[in-house]
Coordinates of C-alpha atoms in Angstrom, one line a residue:
Chain A
M12 CA 79.3 -6.4 121.2
P13 CA 78.6 -10.0 122.3
L14 CA 79.0 -10.9 125.9
T15 CA 81.7 -13.3 127.2
N16 CA 81.0 -16.2 129.5
E17 CA 83.1 -14.5 132.1
Q18 CA 80.8 -11.4 132.0
V19 CA 77.8 -13.7 132.5
R20 CA 79.5 -15.5 135.4
R21 CA 80.2 -12.2 137.0
L22 CA 76.6 -11.1 136.6
A23 CA 75.4 -14.4 138.0
R24 CA 77.7 -13.9 141.0
L25 CA 76.4 -10.4 141.6
S26 CA 72.8 -11.7 141.4
R27 CA 73.6 -14.6 143.7
L28 CA 72.6 -17.1 141.1
A29 CA 74.3 -20.5 140.9
M30 CA 74.6 -21.5 137.2
T31 CA 76.1 -24.5 135.5
D32 CA 78.4 -24.0 132.5
A33 CA 75.6 -25.1 130.2
A34 CA 73.2 -22.5 131.8
I35 CA 75.9 -19.8 131.4
D36 CA 76.0 -20.6 127.6
T37 CA 72.3 -20.4 127.1
T38 CA 71.9 -17.3 129.2
R39 CA 74.7 -15.6 127.3
T40 CA 72.9 -16.4 124.0
R41 CA 69.7 -14.9 125.3
L42 CA 71.3 -11.9 126.8
D43 CA 73.1 -11.3 123.5
G44 CA 69.7 -11.3 121.8
I45 CA 68.4 -8.7 124.2
L46 CA 71.5 -6.5 123.9
A47 CA 71.2 -6.7 120.1
L48 CA 67.6 -5.4 120.3
I49 CA 68.8 -2.5 122.6
A50 CA 71.6 -1.8 120.1
R51 CA 69.0 -1.5 117.3
M52 CA 67.0 1.0 119.5
Q53 CA 70.1 3.0 120.3
A54 CA 70.8 3.4 116.6
V55 CA 67.7 5.7 116.5
D56 CA 68.6 9.4 116.6
T57 CA 67.2 10.7 120.0
S58 CA 69.2 13.9 120.2
G59 CA 67.1 16.6 121.7
I60 CA 64.8 14.2 123.4
A61 CA 64.9 14.0 127.2
P62 CA 65.3 10.4 128.4
M63 CA 62.4 9.0 130.4
S64 CA 62.9 7.0 133.5
H65 CA 59.6 5.3 133.2
P66 CA 57.4 4.3 130.2
Q67 CA 54.5 6.4 131.4
E68 CA 54.5 10.2 131.3
L69 CA 53.2 10.5 134.9
A70 CA 54.5 11.8 138.2
T71 CA 54.6 9.7 141.4
R72 CA 51.8 9.8 143.8
L73 CA 52.6 11.0 147.3
R74 CA 51.3 9.7 150.6
T75 CA 50.6 11.9 153.6
D76 CA 53.2 11.6 156.4
E77 CA 51.2 9.6 158.9
V78 CA 51.5 6.1 160.5
T79 CA 49.0 3.8 159.0
E80 CA 50.6 0.4 159.6
S81 CA 50.2 -1.6 162.8
D82 CA 52.4 -4.4 164.2
Q83 CA 52.2 -7.6 162.1
R84 CA 55.4 -9.1 163.3
T85 CA 53.7 -12.4 164.5
A86 CA 52.1 -12.9 161.1
F87 CA 55.3 -12.1 159.2
Q88 CA 57.5 -14.2 161.3
A89 CA 55.2 -17.2 161.1
I90 CA 56.4 -17.7 157.5
A91 CA 60.1 -16.9 158.3
P92 CA 62.5 -19.8 158.2
Q93 CA 63.8 -18.9 161.7
A94 CA 63.0 -16.1 164.2
E95 CA 63.9 -15.5 167.8
A96 CA 63.4 -12.7 170.3
G97 CA 61.5 -10.8 167.6
L98 CA 64.5 -11.0 165.2
Y99 CA 64.8 -12.8 161.9
L100 CA 67.7 -15.2 162.1
V101 CA 70.1 -15.5 159.2
P102 CA 73.4 -17.2 158.6
K103 CA 76.1 -15.3 160.5
V104 CA 77.3 -12.1 158.7
I105 CA 80.4 -10.3 159.8
E106 CA 81.8 -7.3 158.0
Chain B
M23 CA 109.6 16.0 154.0
S24 CA 107.3 17.4 156.7
R25 CA 103.6 17.5 157.0
A26 CA 103.7 21.2 155.7
D27 CA 104.8 19.9 152.3
W28 CA 101.5 18.1 151.9
E29 CA 98.0 19.3 151.0
V30 CA 94.9 17.5 152.4
V31 CA 91.7 17.2 150.4
I32 CA 88.5 16.1 152.2
G33 CA 84.9 15.6 151.1
L34 CA 82.1 14.5 153.4
E35 CA 79.0 12.4 152.8
V36 CA 76.4 12.9 155.6
H37 CA 73.4 10.7 156.1
A38 CA 70.7 12.7 157.9
Q39 CA 67.7 10.8 159.1
L40 CA 64.6 12.8 158.4
N41 CA 62.2 13.3 161.3
T42 CA 59.0 12.1 159.6
E43 CA 56.3 10.2 161.4
A44 CA 56.2 7.4 158.9
K45 CA 58.8 5.7 156.6
I46 CA 59.7 7.0 153.2
F47 CA 57.8 4.3 151.2
S48 CA 55.4 2.8 153.8
G49 CA 53.1 3.8 156.6
A50 CA 55.1 2.2 159.3
S51 CA 56.3 4.3 162.3
T52 CA 59.9 5.6 162.4
A53 CA 60.0 6.0 166.2
F54 CA 63.3 5.0 167.7
G55 CA 63.7 2.2 170.3
A56 CA 60.7 0.0 169.6
S57 CA 60.9 -3.8 170.0
P58 CA 62.5 -5.5 167.0
N59 CA 60.4 -5.7 163.9
V60 CA 57.2 -4.3 165.3
Q61 CA 57.6 -1.3 163.0
A62 CA 58.4 -3.3 159.9
S63 CA 55.5 -3.4 157.4
A64 CA 55.0 -5.7 154.5
V65 CA 56.8 -3.1 152.3
D66 CA 59.7 -2.8 154.7
V67 CA 60.2 -6.6 155.0
A68 CA 59.8 -6.8 151.2
L69 CA 57.0 -9.3 150.9
P70 CA 56.3 -10.1 147.3
G71 CA 53.8 -7.9 145.5
V72 CA 54.1 -4.8 147.6
L73 CA 54.7 -1.4 146.1
P74 CA 56.4 1.7 147.5
V75 CA 54.5 5.0 147.8
L76 CA 56.6 8.1 148.5
N77 CA 56.0 10.0 151.7
R78 CA 55.3 13.7 151.0
G79 CA 56.9 14.7 154.3
A80 CA 60.2 13.3 153.3
V81 CA 60.1 15.3 150.0
E82 CA 59.1 18.4 151.8
R83 CA 62.2 18.1 154.1
A84 CA 64.4 17.7 151.1
I85 CA 62.9 21.0 149.7
R86 CA 63.6 22.7 153.0
L87 CA 67.2 21.7 152.9
G88 CA 67.6 22.7 149.3
L89 CA 66.2 26.2 150.1
A90 CA 68.4 26.5 153.2
L91 CA 71.5 25.7 151.1
D92 CA 70.4 27.9 148.2
A93 CA 70.6 24.9 146.0
H94 CA 68.7 23.9 142.8
I95 CA 65.6 21.9 143.7
A96 CA 65.1 19.5 140.7
P97 CA 61.6 19.9 139.2
K98 CA 61.9 16.3 138.3
S99 CA 64.0 13.7 140.0
V100 CA 64.2 9.9 139.7
F101 CA 64.5 7.0 142.2
A102 CA 66.9 4.3 141.3
R103 CA 67.7 0.8 142.7
K104 CA 71.1 0.3 144.2
N105 CA 71.7 -3.4 144.1
Y106 CA 73.6 -5.4 146.7
F107 CA 73.0 -8.4 148.9
Y108 CA 73.0 -8.0 152.6
P109 CA 70.6 -9.7 155.1
D110 CA 69.4 -6.3 156.5
L111 CA 68.4 -5.2 153.0
P112 CA 65.5 -7.6 152.3
K113 CA 64.7 -6.4 148.8
G114 CA 68.2 -7.0 147.6
Y115 CA 68.4 -3.3 146.6
Q116 CA 68.1 0.0 148.3
I117 CA 65.8 2.6 146.8
S118 CA 68.0 5.7 146.3
Q119 CA 68.6 8.5 143.8
F120 CA 71.4 8.3 141.3
E121 CA 71.4 10.3 138.1
L122 CA 68.8 12.9 139.0
P123 CA 68.9 13.8 142.7
V124 CA 66.3 16.1 144.3
V125 CA 68.8 18.7 145.6
Q126 CA 71.6 19.8 143.3
G127 CA 74.5 22.1 144.3
G128 CA 74.2 24.6 147.1
T129 CA 76.7 26.2 149.6
I130 CA 77.2 26.5 153.3
N131 CA 79.4 29.0 155.1
I132 CA 81.6 27.6 157.9
Q133 CA 83.6 29.3 160.6
V134 CA 86.8 27.5 161.5
G135 CA 88.8 28.0 164.7
E136 CA 88.3 30.5 167.5
G137 CA 89.0 34.1 168.4
A138 CA 91.6 35.9 166.4
A139 CA 92.6 32.7 164.5
A140 CA 89.1 32.2 163.3
Y141 CA 88.4 32.3 159.6
E142 CA 85.4 31.8 157.3
K143 CA 85.1 29.5 154.3
T144 CA 82.4 28.6 151.8
I145 CA 81.9 24.9 151.3
H146 CA 80.1 23.8 148.1
L147 CA 77.6 20.9 148.0
T148 CA 77.4 18.5 145.2
R149 CA 74.0 17.1 145.9
A150 CA 71.5 15.8 148.4
H151 CA 69.4 12.8 147.5
L152 CA 66.5 10.9 149.2
E153 CA 66.9 7.3 150.0
E154 CA 65.8 4.6 152.4
D155 CA 67.8 3.3 155.4
A156 CA 68.6 -0.5 155.8
G157 CA 67.7 -2.6 158.8
K158 CA 70.1 -3.6 161.5
S159 CA 72.1 -6.8 161.9
L160 CA 72.8 -8.0 165.5
H161 CA 75.8 -10.2 165.7
E162 CA 75.3 -11.5 169.3
D163 CA 75.2 -15.2 169.2
F164 CA 71.9 -16.7 168.3
H165 CA 73.1 -20.3 167.9
G166 CA 75.8 -19.1 165.5
M167 CA 73.3 -17.0 163.5
S168 CA 72.8 -13.2 163.2
G169 CA 69.6 -11.5 164.2
I170 CA 67.9 -9.0 161.8
D171 CA 65.8 -6.1 163.0
L172 CA 64.0 -4.3 160.2
N173 CA 62.4 -1.4 162.2
R174 CA 65.0 1.0 160.7
A175 CA 64.5 -0.4 157.1
G176 CA 62.7 2.3 155.1
T177 CA 63.5 5.2 157.4
P178 CA 63.9 8.3 155.2
L179 CA 67.5 9.6 154.8
L180 CA 68.9 12.5 153.0
E181 CA 72.5 11.8 151.8
I182 CA 74.2 15.1 151.6
V183 CA 77.4 15.1 149.6
S184 CA 80.0 17.9 149.7
E185 CA 82.6 18.8 147.1
P186 CA 86.2 18.0 148.2
D187 CA 86.4 21.6 149.6
M188 CA 87.9 20.9 153.0
S189 CA 91.6 20.9 153.7
S190 CA 91.9 19.9 157.3
S191 CA 90.1 17.9 160.0
A192 CA 89.2 21.2 161.6
E193 CA 87.4 22.4 158.5
A194 CA 85.7 19.0 158.1
V195 CA 84.4 19.2 161.7
A196 CA 83.3 22.8 161.2
Y197 CA 81.4 21.8 158.1
A198 CA 79.8 18.8 159.8
R199 CA 78.8 21.0 162.7
A200 CA 77.4 23.7 160.5
L201 CA 75.3 21.1 158.6
H202 CA 74.2 19.5 161.8
A203 CA 73.1 22.8 163.2
L204 CA 71.3 23.6 159.9
V205 CA 69.3 20.4 159.7
R206 CA 68.1 20.9 163.2
W207 CA 67.5 24.7 162.6
I208 CA 65.1 23.9 159.7
D209 CA 63.7 21.0 161.7
I210 CA 64.2 18.1 159.2
C211 CA 66.4 15.9 161.4
D212 CA 66.8 15.5 165.2
G213 CA 70.6 15.4 164.8
N214 CA 70.9 12.7 167.5
M215 CA 74.3 11.2 166.7
Q216 CA 74.2 8.5 169.3
E217 CA 71.0 7.1 167.7
G218 CA 72.6 7.3 164.3
S219 CA 70.3 10.2 163.0
F220 CA 73.4 12.0 161.7
R221 CA 76.3 9.9 160.4
C222 CA 79.4 11.1 158.5
D223 CA 81.6 9.3 155.9
A224 CA 84.8 11.2 155.1
N225 CA 86.7 10.9 151.8
V226 CA 90.3 11.8 152.5
S227 CA 93.3 12.1 150.2
V228 CA 96.7 13.9 150.3
R229 CA 98.9 15.3 147.6
K230 CA 102.2 17.2 147.5
K231 CA 101.7 21.0 147.7
G232 CA 101.2 22.4 144.3
A233 CA 100.1 19.2 142.7
T234 CA 97.1 19.6 140.4
V235 CA 95.9 16.0 140.3
L236 CA 94.0 14.7 143.3
G237 CA 95.6 11.9 145.3
T238 CA 93.9 8.5 145.7
R239 CA 91.2 8.7 148.4
R240 CA 90.2 6.4 151.1
E241 CA 86.7 6.6 152.6
I242 CA 86.2 6.4 156.3
K243 CA 82.7 5.0 157.0
N244 CA 80.1 5.7 159.7
L245 CA 81.6 8.3 162.0
N246 CA 79.0 9.1 164.6
S247 CA 80.6 11.9 166.6
F248 CA 82.5 15.1 165.8
R249 CA 85.4 13.9 167.9
F250 CA 85.7 10.6 166.0
L251 CA 85.5 12.5 162.8
Q252 CA 88.4 14.7 163.8
Q253 CA 90.5 11.8 165.2
A254 CA 89.8 9.5 162.2
I255 CA 90.7 12.1 159.6
D256 CA 93.9 13.1 161.5
F257 CA 95.0 9.5 161.8
E258 CA 94.2 8.9 158.1
I259 CA 96.2 11.9 156.9
G260 CA 99.2 10.9 159.0
W261 CA 99.0 7.3 157.7
Q262 CA 98.6 8.3 154.1
I263 CA 101.6 10.7 154.2
E264 CA 103.7 8.2 156.0
T265 CA 102.8 5.5 153.5
I266 CA 103.7 7.6 150.5
E267 CA 106.9 8.9 152.1
D268 CA 107.9 5.3 152.8
G269 CA 107.6 4.7 149.0
G270 CA 104.2 3.0 149.2
A271 CA 101.1 3.9 147.2
I272 CA 97.5 4.6 148.4
V273 CA 95.0 2.1 147.2
Q274 CA 91.4 3.3 147.0
A275 CA 89.5 1.6 149.9
T276 CA 86.8 1.8 152.5
V277 CA 88.1 2.0 156.0
L278 CA 86.5 1.9 159.5
F279 CA 87.6 3.9 162.5
D280 CA 88.2 2.1 165.7
P281 CA 87.6 4.6 168.6
D282 CA 89.5 2.3 171.0
T283 CA 92.8 2.4 169.2
G284 CA 92.2 5.8 167.4
E285 CA 93.2 4.1 164.1
T286 CA 91.6 3.4 160.8
R287 CA 91.7 0.0 159.3
M288 CA 90.6 -1.5 156.0
M289 CA 87.2 -3.2 155.9
R290 CA 87.5 -6.7 154.5
S291 CA 87.4 -5.6 150.9
K292 CA 84.8 -7.6 149.1
E293 CA 85.2 -8.2 145.4
D294 CA 82.4 -6.5 143.4
A295 CA 81.3 -4.6 146.5
H296 CA 80.9 -1.4 144.5
D297 CA 79.2 -2.7 141.5
Y298 CA 75.7 -1.6 142.4
R299 CA 74.2 -1.7 138.9
Y300 CA 72.0 1.3 139.5
F301 CA 68.9 1.6 137.3
P302 CA 65.6 3.6 137.5
D303 CA 63.2 1.9 139.9
P304 CA 60.3 0.7 137.7
D305 CA 58.0 0.7 140.8
L306 CA 58.3 4.5 141.2
L307 CA 57.3 7.2 138.8
P308 CA 59.5 10.3 138.7
L309 CA 59.1 12.8 141.5
E310 CA 57.8 16.1 140.4
I311 CA 58.1 19.3 142.5
D312 CA 56.3 22.3 141.2
P313 CA 57.4 25.9 141.9
A314 CA 54.3 26.6 143.9
W315 CA 55.2 23.8 146.4
I316 CA 58.7 25.2 146.7
A317 CA 57.3 28.7 147.2
R318 CA 55.0 27.5 150.0
V319 CA 57.8 25.7 151.8
A320 CA 59.9 28.8 151.5
T321 CA 57.3 30.9 153.3
E322 CA 57.3 28.3 156.2
L323 CA 61.0 28.3 156.7
P324 CA 62.4 30.1 159.8
E325 CA 64.9 32.9 159.4
L326 CA 68.1 31.0 158.4
P327 CA 71.4 31.3 160.3
A328 CA 73.2 33.2 157.5
A329 CA 70.4 35.8 157.4
M330 CA 70.2 36.0 161.2
K331 CA 74.0 36.5 161.4
T332 CA 73.8 39.4 158.9
R333 CA 71.0 40.9 161.0
F334 CA 73.0 40.6 164.2
I335 CA 75.9 42.4 162.6
G336 CA 73.7 45.1 161.0
D337 CA 71.1 45.7 163.7
F338 CA 73.1 44.9 166.9
G339 CA 76.6 46.0 165.8
L340 CA 78.1 42.6 166.7
S341 CA 81.3 41.4 165.2
A342 CA 81.2 38.7 162.5
Y343 CA 82.8 36.3 165.0
D344 CA 80.2 37.0 167.7
A345 CA 77.3 36.8 165.2
S346 CA 78.6 33.4 163.9
T347 CA 79.0 32.0 167.4
L348 CA 75.5 33.1 168.4
T349 CA 73.9 31.6 165.3
A350 CA 75.8 28.3 165.5
S351 CA 72.6 26.7 166.8
R352 CA 69.0 27.7 166.9
E353 CA 68.9 27.2 170.7
V354 CA 71.8 29.6 171.3
A355 CA 70.3 32.1 168.8
D356 CA 66.9 31.9 170.5
Y357 CA 68.4 32.3 173.9
F358 CA 70.4 35.4 172.8
Q359 CA 67.4 37.0 171.1
G360 CA 65.4 36.4 174.3
T361 CA 68.1 38.1 176.3
V362 CA 68.2 41.1 174.0
A363 CA 64.4 41.3 174.1
A364 CA 64.6 41.7 177.9
A365 CA 67.7 43.9 178.1
G366 CA 66.9 46.2 175.2
K367 CA 68.5 46.3 171.7
A368 CA 71.0 48.9 172.8
Q369 CA 72.5 46.3 175.2
A370 CA 72.9 43.6 172.5
K371 CA 76.7 43.6 172.6
L372 CA 76.7 43.3 176.4
C373 CA 74.1 40.5 176.1
A374 CA 76.4 38.7 173.6
N375 CA 79.3 39.0 176.0
W376 CA 77.3 37.4 178.8
V377 CA 75.8 34.6 176.7
M378 CA 79.2 33.7 175.1
G379 CA 81.2 34.4 178.3
E380 CA 79.8 33.8 181.8
L381 CA 76.8 31.7 180.7
A382 CA 78.7 29.5 178.3
A383 CA 81.5 29.0 180.8
R384 CA 79.0 28.0 183.6
L385 CA 77.0 25.7 181.3
N386 CA 80.2 24.1 180.2
K387 CA 81.5 23.6 183.7
A388 CA 78.1 22.1 184.8
E389 CA 78.0 20.0 181.6
L390 CA 74.6 21.5 180.7
D391 CA 73.1 22.3 177.4
I392 CA 71.7 25.8 176.8
T393 CA 68.3 24.2 176.7
N394 CA 68.7 23.1 180.3
T395 CA 70.1 26.4 181.6
P396 CA 69.0 27.4 185.1
V397 CA 69.1 31.1 184.1
S398 CA 66.4 32.0 181.6
P399 CA 67.0 34.5 178.8
A400 CA 64.6 37.0 180.5
Q401 CA 66.6 36.7 183.8
L402 CA 69.9 37.3 182.1
G403 CA 68.4 40.2 180.1
G404 CA 67.2 41.7 183.3
L405 CA 70.6 41.4 184.8
V406 CA 72.3 43.0 181.8
A407 CA 69.8 45.9 182.0
R408 CA 71.0 46.5 185.6
I409 CA 74.6 46.6 184.5
A410 CA 73.7 49.0 181.8
D411 CA 71.9 51.4 184.1
N412 CA 74.8 51.3 186.6
T413 CA 72.8 49.5 189.3
L414 CA 75.4 46.7 189.3
S415 CA 79.1 46.7 188.8
N416 CA 80.5 43.8 186.7
A417 CA 81.8 42.1 189.8
I418 CA 78.5 42.3 191.7
A419 CA 76.6 41.3 188.5
R420 CA 78.5 38.0 188.6
K421 CA 77.3 37.5 192.1
V422 CA 73.7 38.1 191.0
F423 CA 74.2 35.7 188.1
D424 CA 75.4 33.1 190.7
A425 CA 72.3 33.7 192.7
L426 CA 70.0 33.4 189.6
W427 CA 71.8 30.2 188.7
N428 CA 71.1 28.8 192.2
H429 CA 67.4 30.0 192.1
E430 CA 67.8 32.4 195.0
G431 CA 65.4 34.8 193.4
V432 CA 62.9 35.2 190.6
D433 CA 64.9 37.9 188.7
A434 CA 67.9 40.2 189.1
D435 CA 65.9 43.0 190.8
D436 CA 64.6 40.5 193.3
I437 CA 68.1 39.4 194.2
I438 CA 69.5 42.9 194.3
G439 CA 66.8 43.9 196.7
K440 CA 67.0 40.8 198.9
Q441 CA 70.8 40.7 199.2
N442 CA 71.2 44.5 199.2
L443 CA 73.6 44.5 196.2
K444 CA 72.7 47.8 194.6
Q445 CA 75.7 49.6 193.4
L446 CA 76.7 52.5 195.6
T447 CA 76.7 55.6 193.4
D448 CA 76.0 58.3 196.0
S449 CA 79.2 60.3 195.7
G450 CA 78.8 61.7 199.3
A451 CA 78.8 58.2 200.7
I452 CA 81.8 57.1 198.5
E453 CA 83.7 60.2 199.6
A454 CA 83.1 59.3 203.2
L455 CA 84.5 55.8 202.6
V456 CA 87.5 57.3 200.7
D457 CA 88.3 59.6 203.6
E458 CA 88.1 56.7 206.1
V459 CA 90.5 54.6 203.9
L460 CA 92.9 57.5 203.4
A461 CA 93.0 58.1 207.2
A462 CA 93.6 54.4 207.9
N463 CA 96.3 53.9 205.3
P464 CA 98.9 56.7 205.6
K465 CA 101.6 54.3 204.4
S466 CA 99.9 53.7 201.1
V467 CA 99.2 57.4 200.6
E468 CA 102.9 58.1 201.3
E469 CA 104.0 55.5 198.7
F470 CA 101.6 56.8 196.1
R471 CA 103.0 60.3 196.6
S472 CA 106.5 59.0 196.1
G473 CA 105.4 57.7 192.7
K474 CA 104.2 54.2 193.3
E475 CA 101.1 53.7 191.1
K476 CA 100.6 50.3 192.7
A477 CA 99.7 52.0 196.0
F478 CA 96.8 53.7 194.3
N479 CA 95.4 50.4 193.2
A480 CA 95.7 49.1 196.8
L481 CA 93.7 52.1 198.0
V482 CA 91.0 51.5 195.4
G483 CA 90.9 47.9 196.6
Q484 CA 90.5 49.1 200.2
V485 CA 87.6 51.4 199.3
M486 CA 85.9 48.7 197.3
K487 CA 86.3 46.4 200.3
A488 CA 84.9 49.0 202.6
S489 CA 81.9 49.3 200.3
R490 CA 81.6 45.5 200.3
G491 CA 82.1 45.6 196.5
K492 CA 79.1 47.8 195.9
A493 CA 80.8 51.1 195.0
S494 CA 81.3 51.8 191.3
P495 CA 85.0 51.3 190.6
A496 CA 85.1 54.1 188.1
Q497 CA 83.6 56.5 190.6
V498 CA 86.0 55.4 193.4
N499 CA 88.9 56.0 191.0
D500 CA 87.8 59.5 190.3
I501 CA 87.1 60.5 193.9
L502 CA 90.3 59.0 195.1
R503 CA 92.5 60.7 192.5
R504 CA 90.8 64.1 193.3
K505 CA 91.2 63.7 197.0
L506 CA 94.9 62.7 196.8
A507 CA 95.5 65.7 194.5
D508 CA 93.6 68.0 196.9
D509 CA 95.5 67.0 199.9
R510 CA 98.8 67.5 198.4

């Protein structure tokens, strides 16, 4: 089922993407193409096959529970737009 | 309509912070209270190109909880991205579990109320899943901006979700307390509620008695004390019933509890706030837990509260209520077992009475936790042993307890010796005291003989006083009755 421009606008808002009306049109066309491909794949009978969450048939590696990282605040905050008193500063957020 | 015409349905979501050394997906420390952002690694601040690697310790704690709740531990579970924008979530998504959580199902037994009104109930769990915590936003004024501290970002959490099995705030609190005790018992979470290590969200709805469809629920977020949990739920129940009785309808919403007013209020409801667009995290392969791992963790678990309770009832002859109370926390259970070890198994019931009675009352009055008690389990056990062998009457035993509390001696025997508190059991000596009292109180004797039972108690009191409380009351009773009968 093809997407509507309204659905694309909503996705853009959820993804915090500012898009012009022209961009909404092109994005909708591209997403429709991707969804059509998914629809073709979903037409294949997969009953009895457990879905995979990852293309590789592997299990995740685990790390030992130990502290291996040291303080790199100065380095990280050197590239932050704004920092003060050890904090990253961002436009005011109030819930 | 009255409140009795309504039925309350409550489910709880608890976020338990796991007590690992390092974070769930990075090697940064999880220690509380560090300077802002010094424990935020490249993974935690979400620099481009970094990849998460799962901490084995966090998984192991999830297995411990699954075993303790008698739940299904998924041989394969999947991490998913929960997408939302907030400045203290630098990746733009939280790594969580959605469709395939690590712990599925499970039950926990709770005890609600006290004494004769107490009852037990089994609460069913839906699931418990592993996820990372977000950072903290500080809204003090930094030139009109907010400050972000990412030390907490990536701290491992288990979100433990119950079925809507609770029907009052008391049951919700009993459940939260039981879960709080359990996560500490199996040592997966420090349970520090002030520091946010154990936070509750409560889903509350009401419906008319007999209705089969659930009412619309509202979710109260971030309750960080049992008192607030109770207050918030009670307020919410009252508000929902009133709203419906006034002809209104409940709209599904997320609300916050304000401890200052005791009221719940709606959070500014954001459009799209709950459209998280979960999908499997391509950065993380599925988590596999083999049976051997579960078996090894099982052997390392301590005796669980439910098993210990059964043992206390079977081995010690305690009532179900006493056994529940004494296994409500590992600290109390350890203390009680230490007391029994010192007093002897035959005195377990007496030990239980002292731990739940005198000791609990004194700790409560002094606002002390059982871990800071001035009287050790061995000292209390020694005291109980002296009550059991008739060295001490109950009244004198309380004096000895006071003395132990005030560090006036190393143990009960030491204090009994120093303060000459040994119970007088020599019947000759007691008889002499009785004779003295009878001779000095002819009026009471007369009254007793004319049928006033109260006069007898007065005479017992006089003899006890003459013995400075050291005579055995039972023995005084016997001797006094015999003498009064003899002299007739």
